[in-house]
C-alpha cells in the first residue's frame, strides 16, 4: 500500500477542506471578495443599487439609440419614396411629351392616326408622307375599274401635285411605282412608340399618387366653387381623362399599341407584296387589288 504524502513545500492552509464560506466567496462578485466579512451585506446592497442604476442608464441609452435608428430608417424610407415619386413625375412628363411629339409630327394626314409603314410621294414630286396603306387606297380609288387602268391623273392629297402616270404595258420600270418608303420617319415612329411603352408604367404610378394626394383637396374645393367653375373643372377633367386613356393605350399590351403594331406589320406585307410584283402586274391584278383595299 502506498501512502500519498503532500508535496513538501505546500503551505498547510491550501490543503484544508473547502467550507461553505469559501464557496460563497468564490461565487460572488469581486468587490465583495475584497471587503471585510463584517461589512459585506450592506456594501453588496449599495453595489446592487449602483449596478441597477448603471443598467437602467444603459437601457435608456439603448432605447435612445434604437429610437434614433428607427427615425433614420423612417426618414430614409421617406426620402426613397420622394425620390421614386420624383422619377415617376419625370417619366410622366416625358411620356406626355413623347405622345404629343408622335401626334403632332407623325400623324397621317389621311387617317389622322400615328403613321404606320410611312411612304412618301416621290421626292422629285412633293415628298409628302402618309401611311403606306392610306396612300395606296387613295391611289387605287382613282383606278378605272372597268379597264384596270389610270386614265385620270392621281394627285397628292395635301398639295395636289400630280403623280407620274402608271404605264399600262408590262414589264413596267420599277421607278414608276409612285411611292418610296420613308425610313427615317418609320424609325422615329418606332423609337417614340417603344419609348412610350417604357414610360407609361411610371407615368401611371405618378398619376395615381397625385390623385390620392389631391383627392381631399378636390372634394373640398368643389363644394366651395359655384356652378360656372364646376363646369370648367369637369371639362378640364374630361380632357385629362382623354390624355390618360391615350397614354394607357400605348403601354405594353395596350389597345393603341397593339392596333398600331398590327397595322404596321400588315402594311409592311401589303407594300412589299405590291412592290415585288409591280413591274409585271396586269390590269386584272390592279382591279383585284383595288377591291381588296377599297372595301
Ligand atoms: Zn394613315
Ligand atoms: Zn378605263
Ligand atoms: Zn404633296
Short mmCIF file of C-alpha atoms and ligand atoms in Angstrom, two decimals:
data_model
loop_
_atom_site.label_atom_id
_atom_site.label_comp_id
_atom_site.label_asym_id
_atom_site.label_seq_id
_atom_site.Cartn_x
_atom_site.Cartn_y
_atom_site.Cartn_z
CA UNK A 1 0.00 0.00 0.00
CA UNK A 2 1.30 3.45 -0.97
CA UNK A 3 0.58 6.39 1.31
CA UNK A 4 0.28 9.66 -0.62
CA UNK A 5 2.17 12.44 1.02
CA UNK A 6 1.57 16.14 0.25
CA UNK A 7 4.46 17.94 -1.56
CA UNK A 8 6.93 19.22 0.97
CA UNK A 9 6.75 22.98 0.17
CA UNK A 10 2.92 23.36 0.21
CA UNK A 11 1.50 25.65 2.91
CA UNK A 12 -0.98 23.80 5.17
CA UNK A 13 -3.82 26.35 4.64
CA UNK A 14 -4.32 25.35 0.99
CA UNK A 15 -4.94 21.75 1.80
CA UNK A 16 -7.85 22.29 4.16
CA UNK A 17 -11.33 21.15 3.26
CA UNK A 18 -13.48 23.78 1.39
CA UNK A 19 -16.08 25.36 3.65
CA UNK A 20 -19.46 26.89 2.69
CA UNK A 21 -17.96 30.34 3.17
CA UNK A 22 -15.25 29.55 0.67
CA UNK A 23 -17.88 28.51 -1.89
CA UNK A 24 -19.95 31.69 -1.38
CA UNK A 25 -16.83 33.84 -1.68
CA UNK A 26 -15.70 32.19 -4.90
CA UNK A 27 -19.16 32.64 -6.48
CA UNK A 28 -19.80 36.28 -5.52
CA UNK A 29 -18.61 39.38 -7.37
CA UNK A 30 -15.11 40.76 -6.95
CA UNK A 31 -15.88 43.80 -4.76
CA UNK A 32 -17.50 41.50 -2.19
CA UNK A 33 -14.36 39.37 -2.06
CA UNK A 34 -12.16 42.32 -1.16
CA UNK A 35 -14.45 43.67 1.56
CA UNK A 36 -14.18 42.56 5.13
CA UNK A 37 -16.72 39.95 6.36
CA UNK A 38 -18.50 42.30 8.80
CA UNK A 39 -19.49 44.98 6.22
CA UNK A 40 -20.20 42.63 3.32
CA UNK A 41 -24.08 42.66 3.36
CA UNK A 42 -24.52 46.45 3.36
CA UNK A 43 -21.93 47.12 0.63
CA UNK A 44 -23.41 44.47 -1.64
CA UNK A 45 -26.76 46.22 -1.49
CA UNK A 46 -25.13 49.57 -2.31
CA UNK A 47 -23.29 47.91 -5.14
CA UNK A 48 -26.51 46.35 -6.40
CA UNK A 49 -28.24 49.73 -6.42
CA UNK A 50 -25.29 51.23 -8.25
CA UNK A 51 -25.36 48.44 -10.82
CA UNK A 52 -29.10 48.74 -11.19
CA UNK A 53 -28.74 52.45 -11.87
CA UNK A 54 -25.97 51.75 -14.35
CA UNK A 55 -28.10 49.14 -16.10
CA UNK A 56 -31.08 51.49 -16.17
CA UNK A 57 -28.89 54.15 -17.79
CA UNK A 58 -27.58 51.65 -20.34
CA UNK A 59 -31.13 50.59 -21.07
CA UNK A 60 -32.12 54.21 -21.67
CA UNK A 61 -29.08 54.67 -23.93
CA UNK A 62 -30.04 51.62 -25.96
CA UNK A 63 -33.61 52.84 -26.20
CA UNK A 64 -32.43 56.26 -27.39
CA UNK A 65 -30.15 54.69 -29.95
CA UNK A 66 -32.80 52.34 -31.25
CA UNK A 67 -35.28 55.24 -31.49
CA UNK A 68 -32.65 57.24 -33.37
CA UNK A 69 -32.09 54.31 -35.75
CA UNK A 70 -35.84 53.96 -36.21
CA UNK A 71 -36.07 57.69 -37.04
CA UNK A 72 -33.22 57.46 -39.55
CA UNK A 73 -34.76 54.36 -41.13
CA UNK A 74 -38.14 56.10 -41.48
CA UNK A 75 -36.55 59.22 -42.93
CA UNK A 76 -34.53 57.13 -45.42
CA UNK A 77 -37.74 55.39 -46.48
CA UNK A 78 -39.48 58.74 -46.88
CA UNK A 79 -36.60 60.09 -48.95
CA UNK A 80 -36.60 56.96 -51.10
CA UNK A 81 -40.35 57.32 -51.67
CA UNK A 82 -39.88 61.01 -52.55
CA UNK A 83 -37.05 60.18 -54.96
CA UNK A 84 -39.17 57.49 -56.64
CA UNK A 85 -42.10 59.90 -56.89
CA UNK A 86 -39.83 62.50 -58.47
CA UNK A 87 -38.60 59.93 -61.00
CA UNK A 88 -42.19 58.88 -61.74
CA UNK A 89 -43.17 62.53 -62.28
CA UNK A 90 -40.28 62.97 -64.71
CA UNK A 91 -41.39 59.81 -66.54
CA UNK A 92 -44.95 61.18 -66.71
CA UNK A 93 -43.81 64.48 -68.23
CA UNK A 94 -41.53 62.58 -70.61
CA UNK A 95 -44.42 60.29 -71.64
CA UNK A 96 -46.73 63.26 -72.32
CA UNK A 97 -44.03 64.99 -74.39
CA UNK A 98 -43.37 61.80 -76.36
CA UNK A 99 -47.08 61.33 -77.01
CA UNK A 100 -47.54 64.91 -78.24
CA UNK A 101 -44.46 64.58 -80.47
CA UNK A 102 -45.94 61.45 -82.00
CA UNK A 103 -49.35 63.06 -82.52
CA UNK A 104 -48.08 66.42 -83.81
CA UNK A 105 -45.19 65.31 -86.01
CA UNK A 106 -46.04 61.78 -87.09
CA UNK A 107 -49.78 61.71 -87.79
CA UNK A 108 -51.03 60.54 -91.16
CA UNK A 109 -52.84 63.40 -92.98
CA UNK A 110 -55.34 60.86 -94.38
CA UNK A 111 -56.34 58.68 -91.39
CA UNK A 112 -55.20 61.09 -88.61
CA UNK A 113 -53.58 58.16 -86.77
CA UNK A 114 -49.89 57.67 -85.95
CA UNK A 115 -48.15 56.75 -89.22
CA UNK A 116 -47.72 53.05 -89.97
CA UNK A 117 -45.30 51.92 -92.71
CA UNK A 118 -44.77 55.53 -93.81
CA UNK A 119 -44.38 56.10 -97.56
CA UNK A 120 -43.69 59.39 -99.28
CA UNK A 121 -44.64 60.57 -102.71
CA UNK A 122 -41.60 60.56 -104.91
CA UNK A 123 -39.22 63.26 -103.59
CA UNK A 124 -38.87 64.67 -107.11
CA UNK A 125 -42.59 65.48 -106.76
CA UNK A 126 -43.58 66.77 -103.30
CA UNK A 127 -42.32 64.15 -100.80
CA UNK A 128 -45.47 64.31 -98.63
CA UNK A 129 -45.72 61.33 -96.26
CA UNK A 130 -48.67 59.05 -95.41
CA UNK A 131 -49.31 55.55 -94.09
CA UNK A 132 -48.38 53.15 -96.88
CA UNK A 133 -51.87 51.67 -96.91
CA UNK A 134 -53.61 55.07 -96.78
CA UNK A 135 -51.79 56.47 -99.82
CA UNK A 136 -52.23 53.15 -101.63
CA UNK A 137 -56.02 53.31 -101.08
CA UNK A 138 -56.04 56.90 -102.30
CA UNK A 139 -54.12 55.81 -105.40
CA UNK A 140 -56.38 52.83 -106.15
CA UNK A 141 -59.65 54.75 -105.68
CA UNK A 142 -58.63 56.54 -108.91
CA UNK A 143 -58.23 53.27 -110.82
CA UNK A 144 -60.85 52.82 -113.55
CA UNK A 145 -62.39 49.52 -112.54
CA UNK A 146 -63.87 48.72 -115.99
CA UNK A 147 -60.45 48.56 -117.68
CA UNK A 148 -57.97 48.37 -114.80
CA UNK A 149 -56.02 51.47 -115.78
CA UNK A 150 -55.48 55.01 -114.52
CA UNK A 151 -56.97 57.46 -117.01
CA UNK A 152 -57.35 60.41 -114.71
CA UNK A 153 -54.19 61.68 -113.10
CA UNK A 154 -53.72 61.00 -109.40
CA UNK A 155 -52.69 63.92 -107.18
CA UNK A 156 -51.14 64.34 -103.71
CA UNK A 157 -53.92 64.53 -101.07
CA UNK A 158 -52.15 67.51 -99.49
CA UNK A 159 -50.68 69.68 -102.24
CA UNK A 160 -52.37 68.35 -105.41
CA UNK A 161 -49.03 67.66 -107.08
CA UNK A 162 -49.69 65.18 -109.91
CA UNK A 163 -48.20 61.69 -109.72
CA UNK A 164 -46.38 60.05 -112.62
CA UNK A 165 -48.90 58.10 -114.73
CA UNK A 166 -48.65 54.32 -114.36
CA UNK A 167 -47.81 52.73 -117.73
CA UNK A 168 -50.32 50.08 -118.91
CA UNK A 169 -47.70 48.00 -120.68
CA UNK A 170 -45.64 45.40 -118.83
CA UNK A 171 -42.94 44.97 -117.85
CA UNK A 172 -43.07 48.50 -116.47
CA UNK A 173 -39.99 50.06 -114.92
CA UNK A 174 -39.55 49.79 -111.15
CA UNK A 175 -39.29 53.53 -110.60
CA UNK A 176 -42.81 54.03 -112.00
CA UNK A 177 -44.09 52.91 -108.58
CA UNK A 178 -45.16 56.33 -107.29
CA UNK A 179 -44.20 55.94 -103.60
CA UNK A 180 -40.94 55.45 -101.70
CA UNK A 181 -40.56 54.12 -98.15
CA UNK A 182 -39.68 56.85 -95.66
CA UNK A 183 -37.24 55.01 -93.39
CA UNK A 184 -36.27 57.92 -91.16
CA UNK A 185 -39.91 58.63 -90.30
CA UNK A 186 -40.50 54.89 -89.76
CA UNK A 187 -37.54 54.75 -87.33
CA UNK A 188 -38.68 57.86 -85.47
CA UNK A 189 -42.21 56.43 -85.01
CA UNK A 190 -40.92 53.07 -83.81
CA UNK A 191 -38.47 54.70 -81.38
CA UNK A 192 -41.10 57.03 -79.88
CA UNK A 193 -43.65 54.22 -79.57
CA UNK A 194 -41.14 51.96 -77.78
CA UNK A 195 -40.17 54.85 -75.50
CA UNK A 196 -43.82 55.45 -74.66
CA UNK A 197 -44.33 51.79 -73.72
CA UNK A 198 -41.37 52.02 -71.31
CA UNK A 199 -42.53 55.29 -69.73
CA UNK A 200 -46.24 54.62 -69.25
CA UNK A 201 -46.00 52.36 -66.14
CA UNK A 202 -44.03 55.00 -64.17
CA UNK A 203 -46.22 57.79 -65.54
CA UNK A 204 -49.32 55.93 -64.30
CA UNK A 205 -47.73 55.46 -60.87
CA UNK A 206 -47.11 59.22 -60.67
CA UNK A 207 -50.72 59.98 -61.62
CA UNK A 208 -52.16 57.52 -59.09
CA UNK A 209 -50.04 59.04 -56.28
CA UNK A 210 -51.08 62.55 -57.27
CA UNK A 211 -54.75 61.62 -57.40
CA UNK A 212 -54.53 60.10 -53.92
CA UNK A 213 -52.83 63.21 -52.50
CA UNK A 214 -55.16 65.63 -54.33
CA UNK A 215 -58.42 63.78 -53.63
CA UNK A 216 -59.21 65.50 -50.28
CA UNK A 217 -58.32 68.95 -51.72
CA UNK A 218 -60.55 68.47 -54.74
CA UNK A 219 -63.67 67.39 -52.87
CA UNK A 220 -63.23 70.36 -50.52
CA UNK A 221 -62.79 72.92 -53.31
CA UNK A 222 -65.66 71.59 -55.43
CA UNK A 223 -68.07 72.25 -52.55
CA UNK A 224 -66.95 75.89 -52.40
CA UNK A 225 -66.94 76.73 -56.10
CA UNK A 226 -70.01 77.95 -57.98
CA UNK A 227 -71.74 76.35 -60.98
CA UNK A 228 -69.60 78.04 -63.66
CA UNK A 229 -66.31 76.94 -62.11
CA UNK A 230 -67.68 73.43 -61.69
CA UNK A 231 -68.35 73.17 -65.44
CA UNK A 232 -64.87 74.45 -66.33
CA UNK A 233 -63.28 71.98 -63.95
CA UNK A 234 -65.18 69.00 -65.35
CA UNK A 235 -64.18 69.90 -68.94
CA UNK A 236 -60.57 70.01 -67.80
CA UNK A 237 -61.06 66.67 -66.07
CA UNK A 238 -62.51 65.13 -69.24
CA UNK A 239 -59.52 66.31 -71.27
CA UNK A 240 -57.16 64.89 -68.66
CA UNK A 241 -59.03 61.57 -68.72
CA UNK A 242 -58.75 61.52 -72.54
CA UNK A 243 -54.98 62.00 -72.36
CA UNK A 244 -54.67 59.37 -69.63
CA UNK A 245 -56.63 56.83 -71.70
CA UNK A 246 -54.41 57.60 -74.69
CA UNK A 247 -51.25 57.16 -72.61
CA UNK A 248 -52.54 53.90 -71.13
CA UNK A 249 -53.35 52.68 -74.65
CA UNK A 250 -49.66 52.88 -75.58
CA UNK A 251 -48.37 50.75 -72.71
CA UNK A 252 -47.02 47.25 -73.44
CA UNK A 253 -50.11 45.24 -74.47
CA UNK A 254 -52.31 48.39 -74.53
CA UNK A 255 -55.02 48.65 -77.24
CA UNK A 256 -53.47 51.56 -79.20
CA UNK A 257 -50.02 49.97 -79.26
CA UNK A 258 -51.45 46.56 -80.22
CA UNK A 259 -53.51 48.09 -83.04
CA UNK A 260 -50.54 50.10 -84.32
CA UNK A 261 -48.24 47.04 -84.34
CA UNK A 262 -50.89 45.03 -86.21
CA UNK A 263 -51.45 47.77 -88.82
CA UNK A 264 -47.69 48.19 -89.17
CA UNK A 265 -46.95 44.52 -89.87
CA UNK A 266 -49.95 44.14 -92.22
CA UNK A 267 -48.94 47.32 -94.06
CA UNK A 268 -45.34 46.14 -94.47
CA UNK A 269 -46.54 42.87 -96.00
CA UNK A 270 -49.01 44.59 -98.35
CA UNK A 271 -46.47 47.15 -99.59
CA UNK A 272 -43.63 44.68 -100.14
CA UNK A 273 -46.02 42.30 -101.98
CA UNK A 274 -47.15 45.04 -104.33
CA UNK A 275 -43.63 46.40 -104.96
CA UNK A 276 -42.20 42.95 -105.68
CA UNK A 277 -44.87 42.36 -108.37
CA UNK A 278 -45.13 45.95 -109.64
CA UNK A 279 -43.22 45.50 -112.92
CA UNK A 280 -45.49 42.68 -114.14
CA UNK A 281 -48.95 43.42 -112.67
CA UNK A 282 -51.76 43.30 -115.26
CA UNK A 283 -54.98 45.34 -115.37
CA UNK A 284 -56.95 42.46 -113.83
CA UNK A 285 -54.45 42.36 -110.91
CA UNK A 286 -54.93 46.08 -110.29
CA UNK A 287 -58.71 45.64 -110.19
CA UNK A 288 -58.35 42.75 -107.73
CA UNK A 289 -56.02 44.84 -105.51
CA UNK A 290 -58.44 47.77 -105.64
CA UNK A 291 -61.30 45.53 -104.47
CA UNK A 292 -59.18 44.21 -101.59
CA UNK A 293 -58.01 47.65 -100.49
CA UNK A 294 -61.10 49.77 -101.01
CA UNK A 295 -63.89 47.72 -99.44
ZN1 LIG B 1 -52.92 56.78 -92.49
ZN1 LIG B 2 -60.85 52.70 -118.38
ZN1 LIG B 3 -47.82 66.70 -101.72
#
